[in-house]
C-alpha cells in the first residue's frame, strides 16, 4: 500500500467516523453504499405477497390480537419459584415494551388461589365494621359514583426478590418484571367509605377479595381516604380476570399485594388485623432477626430494559438506544442517570413521555457504541430526593433475607458481541 | 375443545337437575374433586402439575402421562399391567399407598365410598370415550342459559329509593346475616373469634386428612409447599425457616387464614371447631403446647402467645444511611477504577428454559 493510498484511506475512515458520530446520517450512508453495490433488496425489487393479495377483512378479529410476529412477547413464569402455578406469579416482558403503559394482556399476574371467574351481575361489594350504615353495592351501584382516571404503577413487593443474594436470573423480565403501569378508571374509595359513614374510631380498613384465597390486607384510613381507587377499568377496557375483574382496589405507590383483586368487602376497624399477608408474608426479615412490618411504600427504583439479557445488541457498533423504566411510590421521578462503566461515571438520561406521580417513567440514553464491553447501570432520584441505592448498600442495612423491597441498582454486562448478562460489580 | 365444553355443561346441568341419582353423581363428584384440584387438573387446559392431568384417564396405563415425573412405583405398576378403570381407580382412591406402595401421591384416600364413586363419575365427563355415558340424558346448553337468564335481576331499572342517608344514596343496607357470612376475620386481640373448641388429638386427624398432602404429616412441607413447624432459632441463619412457631407473631392469623383459605382448593369447608382443632395441633407441632389432650377454644385463645411476637418493628427504611444523605449523587470518578465483575448470573443459571433445578429464592 502506497503512502498516498493509506492517507486517502485514513481520511475516508476519519470522515466515516465523523458521519457515524453524526448519528442517523452515518447509518443512511452505509446502507445506501451497500445497496448500490448489489442489484437491490428483493424485498423492494420484487413484489411481495402482502402487496398483491388481499388481507383479512374487518370481521376477522372482533377483538384484535398482536401480530403473529410478536408471539414471543408473552408473560413467563419461573416454575421452581413456587409449589404450584395456581398460587404463583408470572412476569411482564419489560424488555419488549416501550413507553409507560403496560398492555393489559402482558401485566404480570400474582394470585394466591388462582384467577376467580366472577359474573359482574353476581358480584357484591360490602362495607361493614365501624361505619354508621353497613352497605352492599352492586357493580351497577359502583358505576353511579363519580369516577376518576389515573395512571399508576403496581409493583409486587417481592419484585427483584430473587436477587438479594446476588445475580441469579438472566432477564429483566425475571429480575424486574413484577411491575406494570396502567391507566385506571374507578371511584375514589373515599366516596364509598363516606357513603357508609366512617365512625371517629375507624382508623384502619381491611380489604378482602372474593377469590379462593379471600386475600386480605389492612390499610390505614389516611391512605384509604387519600388516593385509593375502586377500579373497574384498565387502559379503557374492563379489568382482565387475572387483574381482579370485575373490580379491584388501587393503592397508589404501595406494594402490589395490597391492591386486593376481586374486591368484595371493606371493613373499617380501630386496629390492624395482622392477616397472613402482613405478618408471615410481606414483612422484611433483617440480619438481626427482627422483622419490619407495614413496609407499604415502594421505594425509588429503575432498570434498563434494553439492552438486557433477553434483548442483546444485535446491530453492532454505532448509534444505540438505551431504554429503561424508573418509578417511585413517593411520587414523580426527578431524574435518571445512566452509567456505561459500572457506576464510576454517570450521565443524565432523557425522560420522555408523561411524568406522572406514582407511575412508570420512560427514560432513554442515546449514544454511539464503540463495540467495547459495557457495564450498564441506571440510577433514579425521586421528587423527595431519595436516590436509588446500590444492592450492597441495601445488604449492609438489611442483610440478605428481606425478600421484599429490593430496589438496588441493576448492572447489565454487555460483551463485545452484544450479548448481555446479569452481573454484580465492585 | 368442544368435548370439554359439553362435559362442563353436562356437569353443571347435573347440579341443576340434582334429582334421581341413586348411583354416582358427577355433580357431587365435582365437589369431591376440589380435594384433588390442588394437585390435579382436568378440562380444556388441563396440565400436569403436582399430579398428572386426568383427562381421558380411563383405559390409560398407570404412570404414562407424557412428561409427568412419576414415582418408580407407579411406572412399575403400569408396566405390570395396571390400567385405570372404575375398579382400579376405586381401589386406588380408597387407599392410594396400599394400592401402589411407593406412589408419590401423598393424599391419604377418600373415606366415603360415595365420594369415590362420585369423583370417578365426574372424571368420566372429561373422558372423550365415556362422557356420553354419564347420567341419563345430556342437558342442552340452551337449558342452562335459560335457567341463568331467569335468575338474573330484571333488566328494567328500578326507581332510586335510598334506604340510607349517604351523600349519593347508592347501595343498600347490609343485613346481619350477610355481614356474618363474610365477616370472618379474626384479630390478634380476639375480635372475630367464633365460639368453639377443638383438641390437639382431633386436630391431628383433621390435619392428616386435609393438610398433610401439602404440608407433610408434621408440618415439614412437601416440595415447595409451606413449612409450618420447626425452624426455631433460625431467623439469623443464612437460610431462615419461617414457620408459625419460629416467625409468625400471632395465633389469630393461623385461625383466620385456615378458616378463610384452607384447605387449598376447598376453602371454607372446615367448621369452626375443626379450625380450633387444627390450630391446636399446629401449636403442638410447634412445641407451644405439649399435651395431646390440650383443647383450644375461644375461652383460652388469648392466653396463647407465639414466641416471635416481640420481634416485629415499624418501617424505618427511610432512616437507612443510603436514604439519609439525600444530597446530589456523585457523577464522576465515583468508585476506583477498574470496576470489576464480582458475580455472574451464568454461574448459577436458573433462568427458565434451563434444566438446572438448583435454584434458590422465593417470592413470599
Short mmCIF file of C-alpha atoms in Angstrom, two decimals, chain A residues 32-415:
data_model
loop_
_atom_site.label_atom_id
_atom_site.label_comp_id
_atom_site.label_asym_id
_atom_site.label_seq_id
_atom_site.Cartn_x
_atom_site.Cartn_y
_atom_site.Cartn_z
CA UNK A 32 -27.06 3.31 0.74
CA UNK A 33 -23.50 2.32 -0.10
CA UNK A 34 -24.04 -1.43 0.25
CA UNK A 35 -27.37 -1.42 -1.60
CA UNK A 36 -25.82 0.40 -4.53
CA UNK A 37 -23.31 -2.40 -5.00
CA UNK A 38 -25.95 -5.14 -5.44
CA UNK A 39 -28.92 -5.35 -7.72
CA UNK A 40 -31.11 -4.30 -4.86
CA UNK A 41 -33.03 -5.67 -1.89
CA UNK A 42 -35.52 -8.23 -3.24
CA UNK A 43 -37.94 -7.09 -0.55
CA UNK A 44 -38.03 -3.89 -2.57
CA UNK A 45 -37.33 -5.03 -6.13
CA UNK A 46 -39.77 -7.97 -6.07
CA UNK A 47 -43.48 -7.71 -5.44
CA UNK A 48 -44.39 -9.31 -2.13
CA UNK A 49 -47.46 -11.45 -1.34
CA UNK A 50 -48.86 -8.85 1.07
CA UNK A 51 -48.57 -6.29 -1.66
CA UNK A 52 -50.51 -8.37 -4.17
CA UNK A 53 -53.09 -10.45 -2.29
CA UNK A 54 -55.87 -9.19 -0.09
CA UNK A 55 -55.67 -9.36 3.66
CA UNK A 56 -58.29 -10.22 6.26
CA UNK A 57 -61.48 -8.20 6.40
CA UNK A 58 -62.73 -6.20 9.33
CA UNK A 59 -64.76 -9.16 10.59
CA UNK A 60 -61.72 -11.42 11.02
CA UNK A 61 -60.79 -10.29 14.52
CA UNK A 62 -63.62 -8.73 16.54
CA UNK A 63 -61.13 -8.48 19.39
CA UNK A 64 -57.69 -7.86 17.93
CA UNK A 65 -54.53 -9.61 19.00
CA UNK A 66 -50.86 -8.74 18.41
CA UNK A 67 -49.12 -9.59 15.14
CA UNK A 68 -48.06 -13.22 14.75
CA UNK A 69 -44.51 -11.90 14.60
CA UNK A 70 -44.83 -10.74 18.20
CA UNK A 71 -45.67 -14.20 19.57
CA UNK A 72 -42.54 -14.16 21.74
CA UNK A 73 -43.82 -11.15 23.67
CA UNK A 74 -45.53 -13.02 26.49
CA UNK A 75 -45.63 -13.29 30.25
CA UNK A 76 -43.33 -16.01 31.54
CA UNK A 77 -43.12 -17.78 34.86
CA UNK A 78 -40.30 -19.36 36.85
CA UNK A 79 -41.57 -22.85 37.67
CA UNK A 80 -39.11 -23.57 40.51
CA UNK A 81 -40.18 -20.49 42.42
CA UNK A 82 -43.48 -21.75 43.82
CA UNK A 83 -45.12 -25.04 44.72
CA UNK A 84 -47.95 -24.71 42.23
CA UNK A 85 -48.94 -22.43 39.32
CA UNK A 86 -52.31 -21.75 40.98
CA UNK A 87 -50.60 -19.80 43.76
CA UNK A 88 -47.79 -18.24 41.82
CA UNK A 89 -46.56 -15.39 39.68
CA UNK A 90 -45.61 -14.63 36.11
CA UNK A 91 -43.61 -11.72 34.78
CA UNK A 92 -44.16 -8.75 32.46
CA UNK A 93 -41.85 -8.87 29.37
CA UNK A 94 -40.36 -5.43 30.13
CA UNK A 95 -37.54 -5.97 27.63
CA UNK A 96 -40.02 -5.94 24.73
CA UNK A 97 -42.11 -2.94 25.79
CA UNK A 98 -41.71 0.80 25.46
CA UNK A 99 -43.43 3.90 26.71
CA UNK A 100 -45.01 3.84 30.16
CA UNK A 101 -48.27 1.89 29.69
CA UNK A 102 -48.31 -1.90 30.02
CA UNK A 103 -50.72 -3.69 27.64
CA UNK A 104 -53.46 -5.45 29.60
CA UNK A 105 -52.59 -8.96 28.46
CA UNK A 106 -48.95 -8.54 29.48
CA UNK A 107 -49.46 -7.23 33.03
CA UNK A 108 -47.79 -9.71 35.35
CA UNK A 109 -50.07 -11.93 37.44
CA UNK A 110 -49.76 -12.77 41.09
CA UNK A 111 -52.59 -14.53 42.84
CA UNK A 112 -52.84 -16.91 45.74
CA UNK A 113 -55.80 -19.07 44.79
CA UNK A 114 -55.96 -18.86 41.01
CA UNK A 115 -58.00 -16.44 38.88
CA UNK A 116 -61.54 -16.12 40.20
CA UNK A 117 -64.16 -16.05 37.44
CA UNK A 118 -67.00 -13.79 38.54
CA UNK A 119 -70.07 -12.68 36.65
CA UNK A 120 -70.34 -8.93 37.40
CA UNK A 121 -74.10 -9.33 37.86
CA UNK A 122 -73.31 -11.68 40.74
CA UNK A 123 -70.62 -9.54 42.34
CA UNK A 124 -71.26 -7.61 45.56
CA UNK A 125 -69.09 -5.15 47.48
CA UNK A 126 -69.84 -4.82 51.20
CA UNK A 127 -68.70 -2.14 53.64
CA UNK A 128 -69.05 -3.08 57.29
CA UNK A 129 -67.39 -2.57 60.67
CA UNK A 130 -67.06 0.84 62.30
CA UNK A 131 -69.44 2.65 59.96
CA UNK A 132 -72.77 4.37 60.52
CA UNK A 133 -74.53 2.15 57.96
CA UNK A 134 -73.12 -1.14 56.64
CA UNK A 135 -73.79 -1.17 52.89
CA UNK A 136 -73.84 -3.53 49.94
CA UNK A 137 -73.13 -2.28 46.43
CA UNK A 138 -73.73 -3.97 43.10
CA UNK A 139 -71.45 -3.21 40.17
CA UNK A 140 -74.25 -1.04 38.82
CA UNK A 141 -74.25 0.96 42.06
CA UNK A 142 -70.48 1.48 41.82
CA UNK A 143 -70.80 2.80 38.28
CA UNK A 144 -73.09 5.59 39.54
CA UNK A 145 -70.44 7.24 41.73
CA UNK A 146 -68.24 9.97 40.21
CA UNK A 147 -65.18 8.44 38.52
CA UNK A 148 -61.54 9.36 38.15
CA UNK A 149 -58.84 8.33 35.67
CA UNK A 150 -55.32 7.85 37.00
CA UNK A 151 -52.13 6.20 35.75
CA UNK A 152 -50.25 4.20 38.39
CA UNK A 153 -47.54 1.57 38.53
CA UNK A 154 -48.19 -1.58 40.51
CA UNK A 155 -45.09 -3.37 41.79
CA UNK A 156 -45.06 -6.60 43.77
CA UNK A 157 -43.08 -6.11 46.98
CA UNK A 158 -41.08 -9.21 46.00
CA UNK A 159 -40.00 -7.80 42.62
CA UNK A 160 -36.23 -8.44 42.33
CA UNK A 161 -36.54 -10.55 45.49
CA UNK A 162 -34.63 -13.42 43.90
CA UNK A 163 -31.59 -11.17 43.52
CA UNK A 164 -30.92 -10.44 47.21
CA UNK A 165 -28.08 -12.96 47.42
CA UNK A 166 -26.64 -11.99 44.07
CA UNK A 167 -27.35 -12.05 40.36
CA UNK A 168 -29.40 -15.12 39.58
CA UNK A 169 -31.80 -14.65 36.67
CA UNK A 170 -30.72 -13.66 33.19
CA UNK A 171 -33.51 -11.43 32.02
CA UNK A 172 -35.02 -8.14 33.05
CA UNK A 173 -38.41 -9.85 32.68
CA UNK A 174 -37.46 -12.11 35.59
CA UNK A 175 -35.42 -9.69 37.69
CA UNK A 176 -37.82 -6.73 37.40
CA UNK A 177 -40.99 -7.99 35.66
CA UNK A 178 -43.32 -7.91 38.67
CA UNK A 179 -44.29 -4.36 37.77
CA UNK A 180 -46.84 -2.88 35.39
CA UNK A 181 -48.34 0.53 34.74
CA UNK A 182 -51.95 1.02 33.80
CA UNK A 183 -54.49 3.82 33.37
CA UNK A 184 -57.30 3.01 35.79
CA UNK A 185 -60.88 4.21 35.81
CA UNK A 186 -62.56 3.93 39.17
CA UNK A 187 -64.36 5.50 42.08
CA UNK A 188 -62.34 7.13 44.87
CA UNK A 189 -62.51 4.78 47.86
CA UNK A 190 -63.24 7.87 49.93
CA UNK A 191 -66.70 8.25 48.33
CA UNK A 192 -67.68 4.69 49.23
CA UNK A 193 -66.42 4.99 52.81
CA UNK A 194 -68.20 8.33 53.21
CA UNK A 195 -71.39 6.83 51.85
CA UNK A 196 -71.30 4.34 54.74
CA UNK A 197 -70.04 6.95 57.20
CA UNK A 198 -66.76 6.09 58.97
CA UNK A 199 -67.02 6.34 62.76
CA UNK A 200 -64.47 8.52 64.56
CA UNK A 201 -62.60 5.49 65.93
CA UNK A 202 -62.32 3.95 62.42
CA UNK A 203 -58.55 4.01 61.82
CA UNK A 204 -58.00 1.02 59.52
CA UNK A 205 -59.67 -0.57 56.52
CA UNK A 206 -59.49 -4.29 55.78
CA UNK A 207 -59.81 -5.02 52.06
CA UNK A 208 -60.92 -8.54 51.15
CA UNK A 209 -61.06 -10.40 47.84
CA UNK A 210 -63.73 -12.83 46.64
CA UNK A 211 -61.21 -15.37 45.29
CA UNK A 212 -60.33 -18.76 46.78
CA UNK A 213 -57.62 -17.19 48.95
CA UNK A 214 -60.02 -14.48 50.20
CA UNK A 215 -56.99 -12.16 50.14
CA UNK A 216 -56.95 -9.59 52.92
CA UNK A 217 -54.79 -6.58 53.82
CA UNK A 218 -55.09 -3.84 56.44
CA UNK A 219 -54.78 -0.29 55.12
CA UNK A 220 -54.52 2.82 57.33
CA UNK A 221 -57.54 5.11 56.98
CA UNK A 222 -55.37 8.09 55.96
CA UNK A 223 -54.31 6.22 52.81
CA UNK A 224 -57.82 4.90 52.17
CA UNK A 225 -59.19 8.47 52.23
CA UNK A 226 -56.27 9.88 50.23
CA UNK A 227 -55.72 8.43 46.75
CA UNK A 228 -57.09 4.84 46.71
CA UNK A 229 -59.48 3.91 43.92
CA UNK A 230 -62.02 1.15 43.50
CA UNK A 231 -61.29 0.46 39.83
CA UNK A 232 -63.25 -1.39 37.19
CA UNK A 233 -61.39 -0.40 34.02
CA UNK A 234 -57.76 -0.73 32.99
CA UNK A 235 -56.44 1.09 29.94
CA UNK A 236 -60.02 1.85 28.94
CA UNK A 237 -61.48 -1.65 28.98
CA UNK A 238 -62.82 -3.88 31.74
CA UNK A 239 -60.24 -5.30 34.12
CA UNK A 240 -58.83 -8.60 32.93
CA UNK A 241 -59.99 -11.58 35.02
CA UNK A 242 -56.46 -12.14 36.32
CA UNK A 243 -56.31 -8.49 37.40
CA UNK A 244 -59.43 -8.70 39.53
CA UNK A 245 -62.46 -8.48 37.23
CA UNK A 246 -64.94 -7.03 37.88
CA UNK A 247 -63.39 -4.70 40.47
CA UNK A 248 -60.11 -4.22 42.31
CA UNK A 249 -58.54 -1.87 44.80
CA UNK A 250 -55.85 0.57 43.63
CA UNK A 251 -53.41 1.64 46.36
CA UNK A 252 -51.03 4.01 44.52
CA UNK A 253 -47.32 3.69 45.26
CA UNK A 254 -47.79 0.89 47.78
CA UNK A 255 -46.91 -2.79 47.45
CA UNK A 256 -48.99 -4.71 44.92
CA UNK A 257 -50.31 -7.26 47.40
CA UNK A 258 -52.46 -4.52 48.96
CA UNK A 259 -54.27 -3.87 45.67
CA UNK A 260 -56.86 -6.50 46.50
CA UNK A 261 -58.40 -8.04 43.38
CA UNK A 262 -61.98 -9.29 43.05
CA UNK A 263 -62.69 -6.79 45.85
CA UNK A 264 -65.80 -7.84 47.75
CA UNK A 265 -65.52 -6.32 51.22
CA UNK A 266 -64.13 -3.32 53.06
CA UNK A 267 -64.26 -3.46 56.83
CA UNK A 268 -63.47 -0.45 58.99
CA UNK A 269 -61.77 -1.10 62.34
CA UNK A 270 -59.73 0.55 65.08
CA UNK A 271 -56.70 -1.79 64.84
CA UNK A 272 -54.90 -3.62 62.00
CA UNK A 273 -55.93 -7.25 61.52
CA UNK A 274 -52.45 -8.88 61.29
CA UNK A 275 -53.54 -11.09 58.42
CA UNK A 276 -51.28 -13.74 56.90
CA UNK A 277 -50.07 -11.41 54.14
CA UNK A 278 -48.97 -8.77 56.66
CA UNK A 279 -47.30 -11.00 59.25
CA UNK A 280 -45.89 -14.26 57.91
CA UNK A 281 -45.51 -12.70 54.45
CA UNK A 282 -44.72 -9.16 53.31
CA UNK A 283 -42.65 -8.48 56.42
CA UNK A 284 -38.95 -7.86 55.89
CA UNK A 285 -36.59 -10.00 57.99
CA UNK A 286 -33.40 -8.16 58.93
CA UNK A 287 -29.97 -9.56 59.71
CA UNK A 288 -30.51 -9.29 63.49
CA UNK A 289 -33.63 -11.47 63.38
CA UNK A 290 -36.05 -8.56 63.78
CA UNK A 291 -38.56 -8.03 61.00
CA UNK A 292 -40.03 -4.81 59.67
CA UNK A 293 -43.76 -4.76 59.20
CA UNK A 294 -46.12 -2.38 57.43
CA UNK A 295 -43.45 -1.59 54.83
CA UNK A 296 -46.07 -0.40 52.42
CA UNK A 297 -44.41 2.17 50.14
CA UNK A 298 -42.41 1.02 47.12
CA UNK A 299 -39.08 2.83 47.04
CA UNK A 300 -37.37 4.69 44.20
CA UNK A 301 -36.17 2.25 41.53
CA UNK A 302 -35.10 1.98 37.91
CA UNK A 303 -33.86 -0.59 35.42
CA UNK A 304 -32.54 -0.57 31.87
CA UNK A 305 -34.98 -2.74 29.91
CA UNK A 306 -32.99 -2.77 26.67
CA UNK A 307 -30.28 -3.78 26.16
CA UNK A 308 -30.71 -6.55 28.72
CA UNK A 309 -30.08 -10.32 28.70
CA UNK A 310 -33.23 -11.09 26.68
CA UNK A 311 -32.64 -8.05 24.44
CA UNK A 312 -28.99 -8.15 23.34
CA UNK A 313 -27.44 -5.61 20.96
CA UNK A 314 -27.66 -7.23 17.54
CA UNK A 315 -26.84 -4.26 15.31
CA UNK A 316 -23.15 -3.88 16.11
CA UNK A 317 -21.37 -0.65 16.94
CA UNK A 318 -22.77 2.77 16.18
CA UNK A 319 -25.93 4.58 17.23
CA UNK A 320 -27.52 2.73 20.13
CA UNK A 321 -30.60 3.39 22.22
CA UNK A 322 -30.60 2.53 25.90
CA UNK A 323 -34.20 2.37 27.12
CA UNK A 324 -35.40 1.94 30.67
CA UNK A 325 -38.03 2.48 33.34
CA UNK A 326 -37.96 4.41 36.60
CA UNK A 327 -40.59 4.73 39.32
CA UNK A 328 -41.17 5.65 42.95
CA UNK A 329 -44.01 5.13 45.37
CA UNK A 330 -43.13 8.56 46.73
CA UNK A 331 -44.32 10.42 43.63
CA UNK A 332 -42.64 11.61 40.43
CA UNK A 333 -39.16 10.75 39.24
CA UNK A 334 -36.94 13.83 39.30
CA UNK A 335 -34.15 12.43 37.12
CA UNK A 336 -32.44 9.25 35.97
CA UNK A 337 -28.70 8.79 35.42
CA UNK A 338 -27.07 6.11 33.29
CA UNK A 339 -23.57 4.67 33.67
CA UNK A 340 -21.73 2.72 30.98
CA UNK A 341 -18.82 1.76 33.22
CA UNK A 342 -20.39 0.03 36.20
CA UNK A 343 -21.17 3.15 38.22
CA UNK A 344 -17.88 5.09 38.04
CA UNK A 345 -19.21 7.84 35.80
CA UNK A 346 -22.78 8.89 35.17
CA UNK A 347 -24.68 10.86 32.54
CA UNK A 348 -28.18 12.22 32.89
CA UNK A 349 -30.72 10.27 30.85
CA UNK A 350 -33.63 11.79 28.93
CA UNK A 351 -37.07 11.14 30.42
CA UNK A 352 -39.62 11.07 27.62
CA UNK A 353 -43.38 10.97 27.82
CA UNK A 354 -45.62 11.90 30.73
CA UNK A 355 -44.10 12.29 34.19
CA UNK A 356 -46.97 11.31 36.48
CA UNK A 357 -46.79 10.69 40.24
CA UNK A 358 -46.52 7.00 41.21
CA UNK A 359 -46.38 5.98 37.55
CA UNK A 360 -43.63 4.43 35.44
CA UNK A 361 -41.34 6.93 33.73
CA UNK A 362 -39.60 6.04 30.45
CA UNK A 363 -36.00 7.15 30.04
CA UNK A 364 -33.55 6.95 27.15
CA UNK A 365 -29.84 7.36 26.75
CA UNK A 366 -28.78 7.65 23.12
CA UNK A 367 -25.11 7.05 22.42
CA UNK A 368 -22.60 5.75 19.91
CA UNK A 369 -21.45 2.31 20.97
CA UNK A 370 -17.80 1.73 20.08
CA UNK A 371 -18.14 -2.05 20.47
CA UNK A 372 -16.28 -2.22 23.75
CA UNK A 373 -17.61 -4.01 26.82
CA UNK A 374 -20.11 -2.07 28.92
CA UNK A 375 -21.40 -2.34 32.45
CA UNK A 376 -24.74 -0.61 32.20
CA UNK A 377 -26.49 0.82 35.24
CA UNK A 378 -29.33 3.24 35.85
CA UNK A 379 -29.99 5.27 38.99
CA UNK A 380 -33.23 7.13 39.71
CA UNK A 381 -33.87 10.08 42.03
CA UNK A 382 -37.45 10.80 43.11
CA UNK A 383 -39.17 14.06 43.91
CA UNK A 384 -38.50 13.59 47.64
CA UNK A 385 -34.77 13.49 46.83
CA UNK A 386 -34.35 9.81 47.62
CA UNK A 387 -31.60 8.24 45.49
CA UNK A 388 -31.85 4.63 44.32
CA UNK A 389 -29.30 2.72 46.45
CA UNK A 390 -26.83 0.07 45.33
CA UNK A 391 -27.54 -3.56 46.14
CA UNK A 392 -24.60 -3.61 48.53
CA UNK A 393 -25.93 -0.57 50.40
CA UNK A 394 -29.21 -2.42 50.87
CA UNK A 395 -27.44 -5.60 52.03
CA UNK A 396 -25.36 -3.60 54.50
CA UNK A 397 -28.52 -2.13 56.01
CA UNK A 398 -30.78 -5.19 55.86
CA UNK A 399 -28.81 -8.40 55.34
CA UNK A 400 -29.75 -11.00 52.72
CA UNK A 401 -33.11 -12.31 53.95
CA UNK A 402 -35.53 -9.44 53.46
CA UNK A 403 -37.05 -10.97 50.25
CA UNK A 404 -39.10 -7.82 49.69
CA UNK A 405 -38.30 -4.24 48.65
CA UNK A 406 -35.10 -4.86 46.69
CA UNK A 407 -34.73 -1.62 44.72
CA UNK A 408 -30.96 -1.84 44.27
CA UNK A 409 -29.15 -0.64 41.14
CA UNK A 410 -29.02 -3.35 38.44
CA UNK A 411 -25.90 -3.99 36.35
CA UNK A 412 -26.05 -5.45 32.83
CA UNK A 413 -22.72 -6.58 31.38
CA UNK A 414 -22.65 -6.04 27.61
CA UNK A 415 -19.95 -8.03 25.84
#
